[in-house]
């Protein structure tokens, strides 16, 4: 009997409230409402203990790229667990799944990436990257290069390192002090600007903030610039086309490392294997997680470019860093099969050439709604902006909580999307069909209507 079938929905809610502290949750508020208990999933749908069928427009947490109910991934995990459920990668040991996955990752990434360091999550990948970047400069004889530059409102995980690198003020306000020598510049959020510049002009201006920050800190103090190709949890901030080429140019000019955080954008989300491919930049390191296993088991890592890897190898000496579950054999086995699914079913190309353009076209129709100021989408990752006035694009009063209202209407009407303030974001599984895309848009429009009426009441 499945665990979900061992109790009634009300029992699960009661036990949850008494024993389970949820991530990113106002526990006092949750105690009043109780949790939605998700019991099973299939394709692009989740099902809860009350019998509701809900289209998962967020791929779990930006991660179930290959969709739910993949027996191939379940079998890959089970087979590996029977053969070798666990062994570590310390003490000069390795095992076939971690080695084979390393080879596959080398094949699907850019030519400068020939080696990978495994972690258990995106947050761990970020922490690993921070330590590796600083260690690299020590090996190069420039130990003063400790400062990493990231962006405001970026999300890079919730460990101390990840929260420090991320630019979200509420996270910085808890559990400090944060990791020192991390700086932030403004994000390339054209809609959130005064829009006096064209998108391309704004993109260049936003990129030049990196140059200004480097000069202010001292070029010999800066180790790396780190950015999500498209900021996910910050509200799906899609930079203007001019932005990333200028960032690349600045990093090259000053000789600092360029790092793309691919935890959300990687493994087909943008219609390319990685966000760096979509924006045609050449990073020195890439952090990844989520879509590498489609979320079926926890796994993350850092793709390490030759510039950094060669220093680690040639200079010698131990890199005092790693995790119990680095390269976990069952997680690697699932990742291997997950990549094979993406390749076998041409899911990356499908996002680029078929379902991505189809959903983007349908998504644009939501811009006609009276409370939508902008829609945007790349691949299967998009956002819409809720506004009180379409002509001026003025926002709703924060006290209204328009985004939260809309999010709640959405899930109660069979569609998961996420609210980031008054920005509603979407990132469905790459397996989404045209019919399911139509369903998504229909439910989104209905819930925009409900939100408008609730605010007017």
CSV table of C-alpha atoms in Angstrom, one decimal:
chain,number,residue,atom,x,y,z
A,1,UNK,CA,0.0,0.0,0.0
A,2,UNK,CA,1.2,3.5,-0.9
A,3,UNK,CA,2.1,5.7,2.0
A,4,UNK,CA,-0.5,8.3,0.8
A,5,UNK,CA,-3.3,5.6,1.1
A,6,UNK,CA,-2.5,4.8,4.7
A,7,UNK,CA,-4.4,7.8,6.1
A,8,UNK,CA,-7.2,10.1,5.2
A,9,UNK,CA,-6.5,13.6,4.0
A,10,UNK,CA,-7.6,15.3,7.2
A,11,UNK,CA,-5.2,13.1,9.2
A,12,UNK,CA,-2.3,14.1,6.9
A,13,UNK,CA,-3.2,17.8,7.4
A,14,UNK,CA,-3.3,17.4,11.1
A,15,UNK,CA,0.0,15.5,11.3
A,16,UNK,CA,1.6,18.1,9.0
A,17,UNK,CA,0.5,21.0,11.2
A,18,UNK,CA,1.9,19.3,14.3
A,19,UNK,CA,5.2,18.0,13.1
A,20,UNK,CA,6.4,19.5,9.8
A,21,UNK,CA,8.2,22.9,9.5
A,22,UNK,CA,8.0,23.9,5.8
A,23,UNK,CA,10.6,25.8,3.8
A,24,UNK,CA,9.9,29.5,3.1
A,25,UNK,CA,6.7,29.5,5.1
A,26,UNK,CA,4.9,31.8,7.6
A,27,UNK,CA,4.2,29.0,10.0
A,28,UNK,CA,1.6,31.0,12.0
A,29,UNK,CA,-0.3,31.7,8.8
A,30,UNK,CA,-0.1,28.1,7.7
A,31,UNK,CA,-1.4,26.8,11.0
A,32,UNK,CA,-4.7,28.7,10.3
A,33,UNK,CA,-5.2,27.3,6.8
A,34,UNK,CA,-3.5,23.9,6.7
A,35,UNK,CA,-1.5,22.5,3.9
A,36,UNK,CA,-2.6,21.1,0.6
A,37,UNK,CA,-1.6,17.5,0.7
A,38,UNK,CA,-0.3,16.4,-2.7
A,39,UNK,CA,-0.6,12.6,-3.0
A,40,UNK,CA,0.4,11.7,-6.6
A,41,UNK,CA,1.3,13.1,-10.0
A,42,UNK,CA,1.2,12.1,-13.6
A,43,UNK,CA,2.4,13.9,-16.8
A,44,UNK,CA,1.9,17.6,-16.0
A,45,UNK,CA,-0.7,17.1,-13.3
A,46,UNK,CA,-0.6,16.7,-9.5
A,47,UNK,CA,-3.4,15.3,-7.4
A,48,UNK,CA,-4.2,16.2,-3.8
A,49,UNK,CA,-5.8,14.4,-0.9
A,50,UNK,CA,-9.1,16.1,-1.6
A,51,UNK,CA,-9.3,14.6,-5.1
A,52,UNK,CA,-8.4,17.7,-7.1
A,53,UNK,CA,-6.5,17.5,-10.4
A,54,UNK,CA,-4.2,20.5,-10.8
A,55,UNK,CA,-2.0,21.4,-13.8
A,56,UNK,CA,1.5,22.0,-12.4
A,57,UNK,CA,2.5,25.2,-14.2
A,58,UNK,CA,5.7,25.3,-12.1
A,59,UNK,CA,7.2,21.9,-12.7
A,60,UNK,CA,7.2,21.3,-9.0
A,61,UNK,CA,9.9,23.9,-8.1
A,62,UNK,CA,11.2,24.6,-11.6
A,63,UNK,CA,12.6,21.1,-11.8
A,64,UNK,CA,10.2,18.3,-13.2
A,65,UNK,CA,11.4,18.9,-16.8
A,66,UNK,CA,10.6,15.4,-18.1
A,67,UNK,CA,7.2,15.4,-16.4
A,68,UNK,CA,5.7,13.1,-13.7
A,69,UNK,CA,5.2,9.4,-13.9
A,70,UNK,CA,8.4,8.4,-15.7
A,71,UNK,CA,8.8,4.7,-15.0
A,72,UNK,CA,12.2,4.9,-16.7
A,73,UNK,CA,13.5,7.2,-14.0
A,74,UNK,CA,12.0,5.0,-11.2
A,75,UNK,CA,13.5,1.9,-12.7
A,76,UNK,CA,16.9,3.6,-13.0
A,77,UNK,CA,16.9,4.4,-9.3
A,78,UNK,CA,15.7,1.0,-8.3
A,79,UNK,CA,18.2,-0.9,-10.4
A,80,UNK,CA,21.1,1.2,-9.1
A,81,UNK,CA,19.9,0.8,-5.5
A,82,UNK,CA,19.9,-3.0,-5.9
A,83,UNK,CA,23.4,-3.0,-7.3
A,84,UNK,CA,25.1,-0.2,-5.3
A,85,UNK,CA,22.8,2.0,-3.3
A,86,UNK,CA,25.6,4.2,-2.0
A,87,UNK,CA,29.2,4.8,-1.8
A,88,UNK,CA,31.2,8.0,-1.4
A,89,UNK,CA,33.6,9.7,-3.7
A,90,UNK,CA,36.2,10.4,-1.0
A,91,UNK,CA,39.4,8.4,-0.5
A,92,UNK,CA,40.2,8.2,-4.2
A,93,UNK,CA,37.0,6.2,-5.0
A,94,UNK,CA,34.4,6.5,-7.7
A,95,UNK,CA,31.6,4.4,-9.3
A,96,UNK,CA,30.3,3.9,-12.8
A,97,UNK,CA,27.1,6.1,-12.5
A,98,UNK,CA,29.0,9.2,-11.4
A,99,UNK,CA,31.7,8.6,-14.1
A,100,UNK,CA,29.2,8.0,-16.9
A,101,UNK,CA,27.1,11.1,-16.0
A,102,UNK,CA,30.3,13.1,-16.0
A,103,UNK,CA,31.0,12.0,-19.6
A,104,UNK,CA,27.4,12.8,-20.6
A,105,UNK,CA,27.5,16.3,-19.0
A,106,UNK,CA,30.8,17.0,-20.9
A,107,UNK,CA,29.0,16.1,-24.2
A,108,UNK,CA,26.0,18.4,-23.7
A,109,UNK,CA,27.9,21.4,-22.3
A,110,UNK,CA,30.2,23.9,-24.1
A,111,UNK,CA,33.7,22.8,-25.1
A,112,UNK,CA,35.5,24.5,-22.1
A,113,UNK,CA,33.7,22.1,-19.7
A,114,UNK,CA,35.4,18.8,-19.3
A,115,UNK,CA,34.9,18.2,-15.6
A,116,UNK,CA,32.2,18.3,-13.0
A,117,UNK,CA,32.1,18.6,-9.2
A,118,UNK,CA,28.9,16.9,-7.7
A,119,UNK,CA,26.7,18.2,-4.9
A,120,UNK,CA,23.3,17.4,-3.6
A,121,UNK,CA,21.4,20.6,-4.5
A,122,UNK,CA,21.6,24.0,-6.1
A,123,UNK,CA,22.4,25.7,-2.8
A,124,UNK,CA,25.3,23.3,-2.3
A,125,UNK,CA,26.4,24.0,-5.9
A,126,UNK,CA,26.6,27.7,-5.2
A,127,UNK,CA,28.5,27.2,-1.9
A,128,UNK,CA,30.9,24.9,-3.8
A,129,UNK,CA,31.4,27.5,-6.6
A,130,UNK,CA,32.1,30.3,-4.1
A,131,UNK,CA,34.8,28.2,-2.4
A,132,UNK,CA,36.2,27.0,-5.8
A,133,UNK,CA,36.4,30.6,-7.2
A,134,UNK,CA,38.3,31.9,-4.2
A,135,UNK,CA,40.6,28.8,-4.2
A,136,UNK,CA,41.3,29.3,-7.9
A,137,UNK,CA,42.6,32.8,-7.3
A,138,UNK,CA,44.7,31.6,-4.4
A,139,UNK,CA,46.3,29.0,-6.7
A,140,UNK,CA,46.9,31.7,-9.3
A,141,UNK,CA,48.9,33.8,-6.7
A,142,UNK,CA,46.2,36.5,-6.3
A,143,UNK,CA,44.6,35.6,-3.0
A,144,UNK,CA,43.3,39.1,-2.5
A,145,UNK,CA,40.7,38.4,-5.2
A,146,UNK,CA,37.9,37.4,-2.9
A,147,UNK,CA,34.9,39.5,-3.9
A,148,UNK,CA,32.1,38.0,-5.9
A,149,UNK,CA,29.5,40.3,-7.6
A,150,UNK,CA,25.9,39.2,-8.1
A,151,UNK,CA,22.6,41.0,-8.6
A,152,UNK,CA,19.9,42.4,-6.4
A,153,UNK,CA,16.8,40.3,-6.2
A,154,UNK,CA,18.7,37.3,-7.5
A,155,UNK,CA,18.1,33.9,-5.9
A,156,UNK,CA,21.1,31.5,-5.5
A,157,UNK,CA,19.8,29.2,-2.8
A,158,UNK,CA,19.2,29.4,1.0
A,159,UNK,CA,22.4,28.1,2.6
A,160,UNK,CA,24.5,30.9,4.2
A,161,UNK,CA,26.6,31.1,1.0
A,162,UNK,CA,23.6,30.9,-1.3
A,163,UNK,CA,21.6,33.5,0.7
A,164,UNK,CA,24.7,35.8,0.8
A,165,UNK,CA,25.2,35.6,-2.9
A,166,UNK,CA,21.6,36.1,-3.7
A,167,UNK,CA,20.3,39.6,-3.6
A,168,UNK,CA,17.0,39.2,-1.6
A,169,UNK,CA,16.8,41.5,1.3
A,170,UNK,CA,14.4,39.5,3.4
A,171,UNK,CA,16.8,36.6,3.4
A,172,UNK,CA,19.7,38.8,4.4
A,173,UNK,CA,17.6,40.1,7.4
A,174,UNK,CA,17.6,36.6,9.0
A,175,UNK,CA,20.4,34.5,10.3
A,176,UNK,CA,23.2,36.9,9.6
A,177,UNK,CA,25.8,38.0,9.3
A,178,UNK,CA,26.1,37.0,5.7
A,179,UNK,CA,29.3,35.8,4.0
A,180,UNK,CA,31.6,38.8,3.6
A,181,UNK,CA,33.0,40.2,0.3
A,182,UNK,CA,29.9,39.7,-1.8
A,183,UNK,CA,28.5,42.7,-3.6
A,184,UNK,CA,25.4,43.3,-5.6
A,185,UNK,CA,24.4,45.4,-8.6
A,186,UNK,CA,20.9,46.2,-9.9
A,187,UNK,CA,19.1,43.6,-12.0
A,188,UNK,CA,18.3,44.1,-15.7
A,189,UNK,CA,14.6,44.5,-15.1
A,190,UNK,CA,13.3,46.7,-17.9
A,191,UNK,CA,9.6,46.6,-16.9
A,192,UNK,CA,10.6,47.6,-13.3
A,193,UNK,CA,12.5,50.6,-14.6
A,194,UNK,CA,11.0,53.9,-15.7
A,195,UNK,CA,11.2,52.6,-19.2
A,196,UNK,CA,12.6,55.9,-20.5
A,197,UNK,CA,15.3,53.8,-22.4
A,198,UNK,CA,14.7,51.2,-25.1
A,199,UNK,CA,15.2,47.7,-23.8
A,200,UNK,CA,18.6,47.4,-25.6
A,201,UNK,CA,19.7,50.8,-24.2
A,202,UNK,CA,18.6,49.7,-20.8
A,203,UNK,CA,20.4,46.4,-21.1
A,204,UNK,CA,23.7,48.1,-21.9
A,205,UNK,CA,23.2,50.5,-19.0
A,206,UNK,CA,22.5,47.7,-16.6
A,207,UNK,CA,25.5,45.8,-17.7
A,208,UNK,CA,27.7,48.8,-17.2
A,209,UNK,CA,26.9,48.7,-13.5
A,210,UNK,CA,29.2,45.7,-13.4
A,211,UNK,CA,32.1,47.8,-14.7
A,212,UNK,CA,31.3,50.6,-12.3
A,213,UNK,CA,31.3,48.1,-9.3
A,214,UNK,CA,34.6,46.5,-10.4
A,215,UNK,CA,36.2,49.9,-10.6
A,216,UNK,CA,34.8,51.0,-7.3
A,217,UNK,CA,36.1,47.8,-5.6
A,218,UNK,CA,39.4,47.7,-7.4
A,219,UNK,CA,39.8,45.3,-10.3
A,220,UNK,CA,42.5,43.3,-8.5
A,221,UNK,CA,40.0,42.5,-5.7
A,222,UNK,CA,37.2,41.0,-7.8
A,223,UNK,CA,37.0,37.2,-8.3
A,224,UNK,CA,33.9,36.6,-10.3
A,225,UNK,CA,30.5,37.8,-11.6
A,226,UNK,CA,27.6,35.4,-10.9
A,227,UNK,CA,24.2,35.6,-12.6
A,228,UNK,CA,21.2,33.5,-13.5
A,229,UNK,CA,20.8,33.7,-17.3
A,230,UNK,CA,17.2,34.5,-16.5
A,231,UNK,CA,16.4,35.4,-12.9
A,232,UNK,CA,13.8,32.8,-11.8
A,233,UNK,CA,12.5,33.3,-8.3
A,234,UNK,CA,13.1,37.1,-8.7
A,235,UNK,CA,10.2,37.1,-11.2
A,236,UNK,CA,11.5,35.6,-14.5
A,237,UNK,CA,13.5,38.7,-15.3
A,238,UNK,CA,14.5,38.2,-18.9
A,239,UNK,CA,17.4,40.6,-19.7
A,240,UNK,CA,17.4,42.6,-22.9
A,241,UNK,CA,19.4,41.1,-25.8
A,242,UNK,CA,22.2,43.6,-25.3
A,243,UNK,CA,22.8,42.6,-21.6
A,244,UNK,CA,24.7,39.3,-21.6
A,245,UNK,CA,27.1,40.1,-24.5
A,246,UNK,CA,28.2,43.3,-22.6
A,247,UNK,CA,28.6,41.3,-19.3
A,248,UNK,CA,30.8,38.9,-21.2
A,249,UNK,CA,32.9,41.7,-22.6
A,250,UNK,CA,33.4,43.3,-19.2
A,251,UNK,CA,34.4,40.0,-17.5
A,252,UNK,CA,36.9,39.3,-20.3
A,253,UNK,CA,38.3,42.8,-20.2
A,254,UNK,CA,39.0,42.6,-16.4
A,255,UNK,CA,39.9,38.9,-16.5
A,256,UNK,CA,37.4,37.9,-13.8
A,257,UNK,CA,35.6,34.6,-13.8
A,258,UNK,CA,32.1,34.5,-15.3
A,259,UNK,CA,29.6,32.1,-13.6
A,260,UNK,CA,26.1,31.3,-14.8
A,261,UNK,CA,23.7,29.8,-12.3
A,262,UNK,CA,21.9,27.2,-14.4
A,263,UNK,CA,19.9,25.6,-11.5
A,264,UNK,CA,16.6,26.8,-13.2
A,265,UNK,CA,17.6,27.5,-16.7
A,266,UNK,CA,19.5,24.3,-17.4
A,267,UNK,CA,18.4,21.1,-19.1
A,268,UNK,CA,16.1,22.5,-21.7
A,269,UNK,CA,14.1,25.1,-19.9
A,270,UNK,CA,14.9,27.8,-22.5
A,271,UNK,CA,14.9,25.6,-25.6
A,272,UNK,CA,18.7,25.1,-25.3
A,273,UNK,CA,20.6,22.8,-23.0
A,274,UNK,CA,21.7,25.7,-20.8
A,275,UNK,CA,21.0,29.4,-20.4
A,276,UNK,CA,24.6,30.2,-21.4
A,277,UNK,CA,23.8,28.6,-24.8
A,278,UNK,CA,20.7,30.6,-25.2
A,279,UNK,CA,22.5,33.9,-24.5
A,280,UNK,CA,25.7,32.8,-26.3
A,281,UNK,CA,28.0,33.5,-23.4
A,282,UNK,CA,31.1,31.4,-22.4
A,283,UNK,CA,31.1,31.0,-18.6
A,284,UNK,CA,34.0,29.6,-16.6
A,285,UNK,CA,31.7,27.7,-14.3
A,286,UNK,CA,28.1,26.7,-14.3
A,287,UNK,CA,26.1,25.6,-11.3
A,288,UNK,CA,23.2,23.2,-11.8
A,289,UNK,CA,20.6,21.0,-10.1
A,290,UNK,CA,16.8,20.6,-10.4
A,291,UNK,CA,16.3,19.6,-14.1
A,292,UNK,CA,19.4,17.3,-14.1
A,293,UNK,CA,17.2,14.5,-12.6
A,294,UNK,CA,13.8,16.2,-13.3
A,295,UNK,CA,13.6,16.4,-9.5
A,296,UNK,CA,13.2,12.6,-9.1
A,297,UNK,CA,16.2,12.5,-6.8
A,298,UNK,CA,18.4,15.3,-5.3
A,299,UNK,CA,21.5,16.1,-7.3
A,300,UNK,CA,23.5,19.2,-8.2
A,301,UNK,CA,26.9,20.1,-9.4
A,302,UNK,CA,29.3,22.6,-10.8
A,303,UNK,CA,30.6,22.3,-14.4
A,304,UNK,CA,34.2,23.5,-14.1
A,305,UNK,CA,35.8,25.1,-17.1
A,306,UNK,CA,39.3,24.2,-18.1
A,307,UNK,CA,40.6,27.5,-16.9
A,308,UNK,CA,39.7,26.6,-13.4
A,309,UNK,CA,40.1,22.9,-13.5
A,310,UNK,CA,43.6,23.1,-14.9
A,311,UNK,CA,44.7,25.2,-12.0
A,312,UNK,CA,43.2,22.8,-9.5
A,313,UNK,CA,45.0,19.9,-11.1
A,314,UNK,CA,48.3,21.5,-12.2
A,315,UNK,CA,48.9,23.3,-8.9
A,316,UNK,CA,48.2,20.2,-6.8
A,317,UNK,CA,47.2,20.2,-3.1
A,318,UNK,CA,43.9,19.1,-1.6
A,319,UNK,CA,40.7,21.0,-2.2
A,320,UNK,CA,39.2,20.7,1.3
A,321,UNK,CA,35.6,20.6,0.2
A,322,UNK,CA,32.9,17.9,-0.6
A,323,UNK,CA,29.7,16.2,0.5
A,324,UNK,CA,28.7,12.8,1.8
A,325,UNK,CA,26.3,12.6,-1.2
A,326,UNK,CA,28.6,14.0,-3.9
A,327,UNK,CA,28.0,11.9,-7.0
A,328,UNK,CA,25.4,9.7,-5.2
A,329,UNK,CA,25.1,6.6,-7.4
A,330,UNK,CA,21.3,6.3,-7.5
A,331,UNK,CA,20.9,10.1,-8.2
A,332,UNK,CA,23.5,9.9,-11.0
A,333,UNK,CA,21.7,6.8,-12.5
A,334,UNK,CA,18.5,8.8,-12.6
A,335,UNK,CA,20.3,11.8,-14.1
A,336,UNK,CA,21.8,9.6,-16.8
A,337,UNK,CA,18.3,8.2,-17.8
A,338,UNK,CA,16.8,11.7,-17.5
A,339,UNK,CA,19.3,13.1,-20.1
A,340,UNK,CA,18.6,10.1,-22.3
A,341,UNK,CA,14.9,11.0,-22.2
A,342,UNK,CA,15.6,14.6,-23.1
A,343,UNK,CA,17.7,13.4,-26.0
A,344,UNK,CA,15.5,10.5,-27.1
A,345,UNK,CA,12.3,12.6,-27.1
A,346,UNK,CA,14.0,15.7,-28.4
A,347,UNK,CA,12.5,17.7,-25.6
A,348,UNK,CA,15.1,20.5,-25.7
A,349,UNK,CA,14.4,21.0,-29.4
A,350,UNK,CA,10.7,20.7,-28.8
A,351,UNK,CA,10.8,23.6,-26.4
A,352,UNK,CA,12.7,25.6,-28.9
A,353,UNK,CA,10.7,24.8,-32.0
A,354,UNK,CA,7.2,23.6,-30.9
A,355,UNK,CA,5.7,23.9,-27.5
A,356,UNK,CA,7.8,26.9,-26.5
A,357,UNK,CA,6.7,29.1,-29.4
A,358,UNK,CA,3.1,27.8,-29.1
A,359,UNK,CA,2.8,28.6,-25.4
A,360,UNK,CA,4.6,32.0,-25.9
A,361,UNK,CA,2.0,33.0,-28.5
A,362,UNK,CA,-0.9,32.0,-26.3
A,363,UNK,CA,0.8,33.6,-23.3
A,364,UNK,CA,0.9,36.9,-25.2
A,365,UNK,CA,-2.9,37.0,-25.4
A,366,UNK,CA,-3.0,37.4,-21.6
A,367,UNK,CA,-1.5,40.9,-22.2
A,368,UNK,CA,-5.0,41.9,-23.4
A,369,UNK,CA,-6.4,41.5,-19.9
A,370,UNK,CA,-7.3,44.7,-18.1
A,371,UNK,CA,-5.0,44.0,-15.2
A,372,UNK,CA,-2.0,42.7,-17.1
A,373,UNK,CA,0.8,45.2,-18.0
A,374,UNK,CA,3.3,42.9,-19.7
A,375,UNK,CA,3.8,39.3,-20.6
A,376,UNK,CA,7.2,37.8,-21.4
A,377,UNK,CA,8.5,34.3,-22.1
A,378,UNK,CA,11.6,32.4,-23.2
A,379,UNK,CA,11.2,28.7,-23.8
A,380,UNK,CA,8.9,27.4,-21.1
A,381,UNK,CA,9.7,30.1,-18.6
A,382,UNK,CA,7.5,33.2,-18.4
A,383,UNK,CA,5.9,35.9,-16.4
A,384,UNK,CA,3.1,38.4,-16.5
A,385,UNK,CA,2.9,41.7,-14.6
A,386,UNK,CA,-0.3,42.6,-12.7
A,387,UNK,CA,-1.1,46.4,-12.8
A,388,UNK,CA,-3.8,48.7,-11.5
A,389,UNK,CA,-3.7,50.8,-14.7
A,390,UNK,CA,-2.8,49.6,-18.1
A,391,UNK,CA,-2.0,53.0,-19.6
A,392,UNK,CA,0.5,54.1,-16.9
A,393,UNK,CA,1.4,50.6,-15.8
A,394,UNK,CA,1.0,51.7,-12.2
A,395,UNK,CA,1.1,48.9,-9.6
A,396,UNK,CA,-1.6,47.9,-7.2
A,397,UNK,CA,-1.2,49.0,-3.6
A,398,UNK,CA,0.9,46.5,-1.8
A,399,UNK,CA,-1.7,46.1,0.9
A,400,UNK,CA,-4.1,44.5,-1.7
A,401,UNK,CA,-1.7,41.6,-2.3
A,402,UNK,CA,-2.9,41.2,-5.9
A,403,UNK,CA,-0.3,38.6,-6.8
A,404,UNK,CA,-1.2,36.4,-3.8
A,405,UNK,CA,-4.9,36.8,-4.6
A,406,UNK,CA,-4.3,35.6,-8.1
A,407,UNK,CA,-2.1,32.7,-7.1
A,408,UNK,CA,-4.7,31.4,-4.7
A,409,UNK,CA,-7.4,31.7,-7.3
A,410,UNK,CA,-5.2,29.8,-9.7
A,411,UNK,CA,-4.5,26.8,-7.5
A,412,UNK,CA,-8.1,26.7,-6.3
A,413,UNK,CA,-9.1,26.5,-10.0
A,414,UNK,CA,-6.7,23.7,-11.0
A,415,UNK,CA,-3.5,25.5,-12.0
A,416,UNK,CA,-0.2,26.1,-10.1
A,417,UNK,CA,1.6,29.3,-10.9
A,418,UNK,CA,3.7,31.3,-8.6
A,419,UNK,CA,3.4,34.9,-7.3
A,420,UNK,CA,6.6,37.0,-6.9
A,421,UNK,CA,5.0,40.1,-5.5
A,422,UNK,CA,2.5,41.1,-8.3
A,423,UNK,CA,4.4,39.2,-10.9
A,424,UNK,CA,2.9,35.8,-11.8
A,425,UNK,CA,5.4,33.3,-13.1
A,426,UNK,CA,5.1,30.0,-15.0
A,427,UNK,CA,7.5,27.1,-15.9
A,428,UNK,CA,5.6,24.0,-16.8
A,429,UNK,CA,7.2,20.6,-17.6
A,430,UNK,CA,8.8,20.4,-21.0
A,431,UNK,CA,6.3,17.6,-21.9
A,432,UNK,CA,3.4,20.1,-21.9
A,433,UNK,CA,1.1,19.4,-24.9
A,434,UNK,CA,-0.7,22.0,-27.0
A,435,UNK,CA,-4.0,21.0,-25.4
A,436,UNK,CA,-2.6,21.4,-21.9
A,437,UNK,CA,-1.1,24.8,-22.9
A,438,UNK,CA,-4.6,25.9,-24.0
A,439,UNK,CA,-6.0,24.7,-20.6
A,440,UNK,CA,-3.3,26.6,-18.8
A,441,UNK,CA,-4.1,29.9,-20.7
A,442,UNK,CA,-7.9,29.4,-20.2
A,443,UNK,CA,-7.5,28.9,-16.5
A,444,UNK,CA,-5.1,31.8,-16.2
A,445,UNK,CA,-7.5,34.2,-17.9
A,446,UNK,CA,-10.4,33.0,-15.7
A,447,UNK,CA,-8.3,33.6,-12.6
A,448,UNK,CA,-7.2,37.1,-13.8
A,449,UNK,CA,-11.0,37.8,-14.1
A,450,UNK,CA,-11.5,36.6,-10.5
A,451,UNK,CA,-8.6,38.6,-9.3
A,452,UNK,CA,-9.9,41.8,-10.9
A,453,UNK,CA,-13.4,41.3,-9.4
A,454,UNK,CA,-12.0,40.6,-5.9
A,455,UNK,CA,-9.9,43.7,-6.0
A,456,UNK,CA,-12.9,45.8,-7.2
A,457,UNK,CA,-15.2,44.4,-4.6
